[in-house]
Amino acid sequence: SSGINAEYGDFTPTLPDSLTAHYLSQSGLQTSDPRIIRLVSLAAQKFLTEVASDALTHSTMRGSAPTTSAASSKKAKEKKNCLKMEDLQPALKDLGIEVKKP
């Protein structure tokens, strides 16, 4: 425990501690220990980062069809990434989470 606290003690996760504490409370875990809240925030951030990274990989693979004209090549370079369900679903499925469109 002291090793984790020493290594990540100054790290501030993207998810606010108050949000993590809220969802921990909603899940039935009541704690006032900020180290537990911070550890769960860190784990949630790692999970979300991995899912987003995998979804980006799926998006890149889906959109990597070869183009023939210079104009379409320029458009491909200017393309911005947008998270879509068709990229998110396989990323989550790799982690054992199945998501279906309503």
CSV table of N, CA and C in Angstrom, one decimal:
chain,number,residue,atom,x,y,z
A,1,SER,N,0.8,-1.2,0.0
A,1,SER,CA,0.0,0.0,0.0
A,1,SER,C,0.9,1.3,0.0
A,2,SER,N,1.9,1.3,0.8
A,2,SER,CA,2.8,2.5,0.9
A,2,SER,C,3.5,2.7,-0.4
A,3,GLY,N,3.8,1.6,-1.1
A,3,GLY,CA,4.5,1.7,-2.4
A,3,GLY,C,3.6,2.4,-3.5
A,4,ILE,N,2.3,2.0,-3.5
A,4,ILE,CA,1.4,2.6,-4.4
A,4,ILE,C,1.2,4.1,-4.1
A,5,ASN,N,1.0,4.3,-2.8
A,5,ASN,CA,0.8,5.7,-2.3
A,5,ASN,C,2.1,6.6,-2.7
A,6,ALA,N,3.3,6.0,-2.5
A,6,ALA,CA,4.5,6.8,-2.8
A,6,ALA,C,4.6,7.0,-4.3
A,7,GLU,N,4.2,6.0,-5.1
A,7,GLU,CA,4.4,6.2,-6.5
A,7,GLU,C,3.3,7.1,-7.1
A,8,TYR,N,2.1,7.1,-6.6
A,8,TYR,CA,1.0,7.8,-7.3
A,8,TYR,C,0.4,8.9,-6.3
A,9,GLY,N,1.0,9.1,-5.2
A,9,GLY,CA,0.5,10.1,-4.2
A,9,GLY,C,0.2,11.5,-4.8
A,10,ASP,N,1.1,12.0,-5.6
A,10,ASP,CA,0.9,13.3,-6.2
A,10,ASP,C,0.2,13.3,-7.5
A,11,PHE,N,-0.2,12.2,-8.0
A,11,PHE,CA,-0.9,12.1,-9.3
A,11,PHE,C,-2.3,12.5,-9.1
A,12,THR,N,-2.8,13.3,-10.0
A,12,THR,CA,-4.3,13.7,-9.9
A,12,THR,C,-5.0,13.1,-11.1
A,13,PRO,N,-5.8,12.1,-10.9
A,13,PRO,CA,-6.6,11.5,-12.0
A,13,PRO,C,-7.5,12.5,-12.7
A,14,THR,N,-7.8,12.1,-13.9
A,14,THR,CA,-8.8,13.0,-14.7
A,14,THR,C,-10.2,12.9,-14.0
A,15,LEU,N,-10.6,11.8,-13.5
A,15,LEU,CA,-11.8,11.7,-12.8
A,15,LEU,C,-11.7,12.3,-11.4
A,16,PRO,N,-12.6,13.3,-11.1
A,16,PRO,CA,-12.5,13.9,-9.8
A,16,PRO,C,-12.8,12.9,-8.7
A,17,ASP,N,-12.1,13.1,-7.5
A,17,ASP,CA,-12.4,12.2,-6.4
A,17,ASP,C,-13.8,12.3,-6.0
A,18,SER,N,-14.5,13.4,-6.1
A,18,SER,CA,-15.9,13.5,-5.6
A,18,SER,C,-16.8,12.6,-6.5
A,19,LEU,N,-16.5,12.5,-7.8
A,19,LEU,CA,-17.2,11.7,-8.7
A,19,LEU,C,-17.0,10.2,-8.3
A,20,THR,N,-15.8,9.8,-8.1
A,20,THR,CA,-15.5,8.5,-7.7
A,20,THR,C,-16.1,8.1,-6.4
A,21,ALA,N,-16.0,9.0,-5.5
A,21,ALA,CA,-16.7,8.8,-4.1
A,21,ALA,C,-18.2,8.6,-4.3
A,22,HIS,N,-18.8,9.4,-5.1
A,22,HIS,CA,-20.2,9.3,-5.4
A,22,HIS,C,-20.6,7.9,-5.9
A,23,TYR,N,-19.9,7.4,-6.9
A,23,TYR,CA,-20.2,6.1,-7.5
A,23,TYR,C,-19.8,5.0,-6.6
A,24,LEU,N,-18.8,5.1,-5.8
A,24,LEU,CA,-18.5,4.1,-4.8
A,24,LEU,C,-19.6,4.0,-3.8
A,25,SER,N,-20.1,5.2,-3.3
A,25,SER,CA,-21.2,5.2,-2.4
A,25,SER,C,-22.5,4.6,-3.0
A,26,GLN,N,-22.8,4.9,-4.3
A,26,GLN,CA,-23.9,4.3,-5.0
A,26,GLN,C,-23.8,2.8,-5.1
A,27,SER,N,-22.6,2.3,-5.1
A,27,SER,CA,-22.3,0.9,-5.2
A,27,SER,C,-22.3,0.2,-3.9
A,28,GLY,N,-22.4,1.0,-2.8
A,28,GLY,CA,-22.5,0.4,-1.5
A,28,GLY,C,-21.2,0.4,-0.7
A,29,LEU,N,-20.1,1.1,-1.3
A,29,LEU,CA,-18.9,1.2,-0.6
A,29,LEU,C,-18.7,2.5,0.1
A,30,GLN,N,-18.8,2.6,1.4
A,30,GLN,CA,-18.7,3.8,2.1
A,30,GLN,C,-17.3,3.9,2.6
A,31,THR,N,-16.5,4.9,2.2
A,31,THR,CA,-15.2,5.1,2.7
A,31,THR,C,-14.8,6.6,2.7
A,32,SER,N,-14.1,6.9,3.7
A,32,SER,CA,-13.6,8.3,3.8
A,32,SER,C,-12.1,8.3,3.6
A,33,ASP,N,-11.5,7.2,3.3
A,33,ASP,CA,-10.1,7.1,3.0
A,33,ASP,C,-9.8,7.6,1.6
A,34,PRO,N,-9.1,8.8,1.5
A,34,PRO,CA,-8.8,9.3,0.2
A,34,PRO,C,-7.9,8.5,-0.6
A,35,ARG,N,-7.1,7.6,0.0
A,35,ARG,CA,-6.2,6.7,-0.8
A,35,ARG,C,-7.0,5.7,-1.6
A,36,ILE,N,-8.1,5.2,-1.0
A,36,ILE,CA,-9.0,4.2,-1.6
A,36,ILE,C,-9.7,4.9,-2.8
A,37,ILE,N,-10.2,6.1,-2.6
A,37,ILE,CA,-10.9,6.8,-3.6
A,37,ILE,C,-9.9,7.1,-4.8
A,38,ARG,N,-8.7,7.5,-4.4
A,38,ARG,CA,-7.7,7.9,-5.5
A,38,ARG,C,-7.3,6.6,-6.2
A,39,LEU,N,-7.2,5.5,-5.6
A,39,LEU,CA,-6.8,4.3,-6.2
A,39,LEU,C,-7.9,3.8,-7.2
A,40,VAL,N,-9.1,3.9,-6.8
A,40,VAL,CA,-10.3,3.5,-7.7
A,40,VAL,C,-10.3,4.5,-8.9
A,41,SER,N,-10.1,5.8,-8.6
A,41,SER,CA,-10.1,6.8,-9.7
A,41,SER,C,-9.0,6.5,-10.7
A,42,LEU,N,-7.8,6.1,-10.2
A,42,LEU,CA,-6.7,5.7,-11.1
A,42,LEU,C,-7.0,4.5,-11.9
A,43,ALA,N,-7.6,3.5,-11.3
A,43,ALA,CA,-8.0,2.3,-12.0
A,43,ALA,C,-9.0,2.5,-13.1
A,44,ALA,N,-10.0,3.4,-12.7
A,44,ALA,CA,-11.1,3.8,-13.7
A,44,ALA,C,-10.4,4.5,-14.9
A,45,GLN,N,-9.5,5.4,-14.6
A,45,GLN,CA,-8.9,6.2,-15.6
A,45,GLN,C,-8.1,5.3,-16.5
A,46,LYS,N,-7.4,4.3,-16.0
A,46,LYS,CA,-6.6,3.3,-16.8
A,46,LYS,C,-7.5,2.5,-17.7
A,47,PHE,N,-8.7,2.1,-17.1
A,47,PHE,CA,-9.6,1.3,-17.9
A,47,PHE,C,-10.2,2.1,-19.0
A,48,LEU,N,-10.6,3.4,-18.8
A,48,LEU,CA,-11.1,4.2,-19.8
A,48,LEU,C,-10.1,4.6,-20.9
A,49,THR,N,-8.9,4.8,-20.5
A,49,THR,CA,-7.8,5.1,-21.4
A,49,THR,C,-7.5,3.9,-22.3
A,50,GLU,N,-7.5,2.7,-21.8
A,50,GLU,CA,-7.3,1.5,-22.6
A,50,GLU,C,-8.5,1.3,-23.6
A,51,VAL,N,-9.7,1.5,-23.1
A,51,VAL,CA,-10.9,1.3,-24.0
A,51,VAL,C,-10.8,2.4,-25.2
A,52,ALA,N,-10.5,3.6,-24.8
A,52,ALA,CA,-10.4,4.7,-25.8
A,52,ALA,C,-9.2,4.4,-26.8
A,53,SER,N,-8.1,3.9,-26.3
A,53,SER,CA,-7.0,3.5,-27.2
A,53,SER,C,-7.4,2.4,-28.1
A,54,ASP,N,-8.0,1.4,-27.6
A,54,ASP,CA,-8.4,0.2,-28.4
A,54,ASP,C,-9.5,0.7,-29.5
A,55,ALA,N,-10.4,1.5,-29.1
A,55,ALA,CA,-11.4,2.0,-30.0
A,55,ALA,C,-10.7,2.9,-31.1
A,56,LEU,N,-9.7,3.6,-30.8
A,56,LEU,CA,-9.0,4.4,-31.8
A,56,LEU,C,-8.3,3.5,-32.8
A,57,THR,N,-7.7,2.4,-32.2
A,57,THR,CA,-7.1,1.4,-33.1
A,57,THR,C,-8.1,0.8,-34.1
A,58,HIS,N,-9.3,0.4,-33.6
A,58,HIS,CA,-10.3,-0.1,-34.4
A,58,HIS,C,-10.8,0.9,-35.5
A,59,SER,N,-10.9,2.2,-35.1
A,59,SER,CA,-11.3,3.2,-36.0
A,59,SER,C,-10.2,3.4,-37.1
A,60,THR,N,-9.0,3.4,-36.7
A,60,THR,CA,-7.9,3.5,-37.7
A,60,THR,C,-7.8,2.4,-38.7
A,61,MET,N,-8.0,1.2,-38.1
A,61,MET,CA,-8.0,0.0,-39.0
A,61,MET,C,-9.2,0.1,-40.0
A,62,ARG,N,-10.4,0.5,-39.5
A,62,ARG,CA,-11.6,0.6,-40.3
A,62,ARG,C,-11.4,1.6,-41.4
A,63,GLY,N,-10.7,2.7,-41.1
A,63,GLY,CA,-10.6,3.8,-42.0
A,63,GLY,C,-9.3,3.8,-42.8
A,64,SER,N,-8.6,2.7,-42.8
A,64,SER,CA,-7.3,2.7,-43.5
A,64,SER,C,-7.3,2.1,-44.9
A,65,ALA,N,-8.5,2.2,-45.5
A,65,ALA,CA,-8.5,1.7,-46.9
A,65,ALA,C,-7.7,2.6,-47.8
A,66,PRO,N,-7.0,2.0,-48.7
A,66,PRO,CA,-6.1,2.8,-49.5
A,66,PRO,C,-6.9,3.8,-50.4
A,67,THR,N,-6.3,5.0,-50.6
A,67,THR,CA,-7.0,6.0,-51.5
A,67,THR,C,-6.1,6.2,-52.7
A,68,THR,N,-6.8,6.6,-53.8
A,68,THR,CA,-6.0,6.7,-55.1
A,68,THR,C,-5.7,8.1,-55.5
A,69,SER,N,-6.5,9.0,-55.2
A,69,SER,CA,-6.3,10.4,-55.6
A,69,SER,C,-5.6,11.3,-54.6
A,70,ALA,N,-4.9,12.3,-55.0
A,70,ALA,CA,-4.2,13.2,-54.1
A,70,ALA,C,-5.2,14.0,-53.3
A,71,ALA,N,-6.4,14.3,-53.8
A,71,ALA,CA,-7.4,15.1,-53.1
A,71,ALA,C,-8.0,14.3,-51.9
A,72,SER,N,-8.2,13.0,-52.2
A,72,SER,CA,-8.8,12.2,-51.1
A,72,SER,C,-7.7,11.9,-50.1
A,73,SER,N,-6.4,11.8,-50.5
A,73,SER,CA,-5.3,11.6,-49.6
A,73,SER,C,-5.2,12.8,-48.6
A,74,LYS,N,-5.4,14.0,-49.2
A,74,LYS,CA,-5.3,15.3,-48.4
A,74,LYS,C,-6.4,15.3,-47.4
A,75,LYS,N,-7.6,14.9,-47.8
A,75,LYS,CA,-8.8,14.8,-46.9
A,75,LYS,C,-8.5,13.8,-45.8
A,76,ALA,N,-7.9,12.7,-46.1
A,76,ALA,CA,-7.6,11.7,-45.1
A,76,ALA,C,-6.7,12.2,-44.0
A,77,LYS,N,-5.7,13.0,-44.4
A,77,LYS,CA,-4.8,13.6,-43.4
A,77,LYS,C,-5.5,14.6,-42.5
A,78,GLU,N,-6.5,15.3,-43.0
A,78,GLU,CA,-7.2,16.3,-42.3
A,78,GLU,C,-8.3,15.7,-41.4
A,79,LYS,N,-8.6,14.5,-41.6
A,79,LYS,CA,-9.7,13.8,-40.8
A,79,LYS,C,-9.5,13.8,-39.3
A,80,LYS,N,-10.5,14.2,-38.6
A,80,LYS,CA,-10.4,14.1,-37.1
A,80,LYS,C,-11.1,12.9,-36.7
A,81,ASN,N,-10.6,12.4,-35.6
A,81,ASN,CA,-11.1,11.1,-35.0
A,81,ASN,C,-12.4,11.4,-34.2
A,82,CYS,N,-13.4,10.5,-34.4
A,82,CYS,CA,-14.6,10.6,-33.7
A,82,CYS,C,-15.0,9.3,-33.2
A,83,LEU,N,-15.2,9.2,-31.9
A,83,LEU,CA,-15.6,7.9,-31.2
A,83,LEU,C,-16.9,7.5,-31.7
A,84,LYS,N,-17.0,6.3,-32.3
A,84,LYS,CA,-18.3,5.8,-32.8
A,84,LYS,C,-18.5,4.4,-32.1
A,85,MET,N,-19.8,4.1,-32.1
A,85,MET,CA,-20.2,2.8,-31.4
A,85,MET,C,-19.5,1.6,-32.2
A,86,GLU,N,-19.4,1.7,-33.5
A,86,GLU,CA,-18.8,0.6,-34.3
A,86,GLU,C,-17.3,0.4,-33.9
A,87,ASP,N,-16.7,1.4,-33.3
A,87,ASP,CA,-15.3,1.2,-32.8
A,87,ASP,C,-15.3,0.9,-31.4
A,88,LEU,N,-16.2,1.4,-30.6
A,88,LEU,CA,-16.3,1.2,-29.2
A,88,LEU,C,-16.7,-0.2,-28.8
A,89,GLN,N,-17.7,-0.8,-29.6
A,89,GLN,CA,-18.2,-2.1,-29.3
A,89,GLN,C,-17.1,-3.2,-29.4
A,90,PRO,N,-16.2,-3.3,-30.4
A,90,PRO,CA,-15.2,-4.3,-30.4
A,90,PRO,C,-14.1,-4.1,-29.3
A,91,ALA,N,-13.9,-2.8,-29.0
A,91,ALA,CA,-12.9,-2.5,-27.9
A,91,ALA,C,-13.4,-3.0,-26.6
A,92,LEU,N,-14.7,-2.8,-26.3
A,92,LEU,CA,-15.3,-3.3,-25.0
A,92,LEU,C,-15.5,-4.8,-25.1
A,93,LYS,N,-15.8,-5.4,-26.2
A,93,LYS,CA,-16.0,-6.8,-26.3
A,93,LYS,C,-14.7,-7.5,-26.0
A,94,ASP,N,-13.5,-6.9,-26.4
A,94,ASP,CA,-12.2,-7.5,-26.0
A,94,ASP,C,-12.0,-7.6,-24.5
A,95,LEU,N,-12.8,-6.8,-23.8
A,95,LEU,CA,-12.7,-6.8,-22.3
A,95,LEU,C,-13.8,-7.6,-21.7
A,96,GLY,N,-14.6,-8.3,-22.5
A,96,GLY,CA,-15.7,-9.1,-22.0
A,96,GLY,C,-17.0,-8.3,-21.8
A,97,ILE,N,-17.1,-7.1,-22.3
A,97,ILE,CA,-18.3,-6.2,-22.1
A,97,ILE,C,-19.0,-6.1,-23.4
A,98,GLU,N,-20.3,-6.6,-23.5
A,98,GLU,CA,-21.0,-6.5,-24.7
A,98,GLU,C,-22.0,-5.4,-24.6
A,99,VAL,N,-21.9,-4.5,-25.6
A,99,VAL,CA,-22.8,-3.3,-25.7
A,99,VAL,C,-23.6,-3.5,-27.0
A,100,LYS,N,-24.9,-3.3,-26.8
A,100,LYS,CA,-25.9,-3.4,-28.0
A,100,LYS,C,-26.5,-2.0,-28.1
A,101,LYS,N,-26.7,-1.6,-29.4
A,101,LYS,CA,-27.4,-0.4,-29.7
A,101,LYS,C,-28.9,-0.6,-29.3
A,102,PRO,N,-29.5,0.5,-28.7
A,102,PRO,CA,-30.9,0.4,-28.4
A,102,PRO,C,-31.8,0.3,-29.6
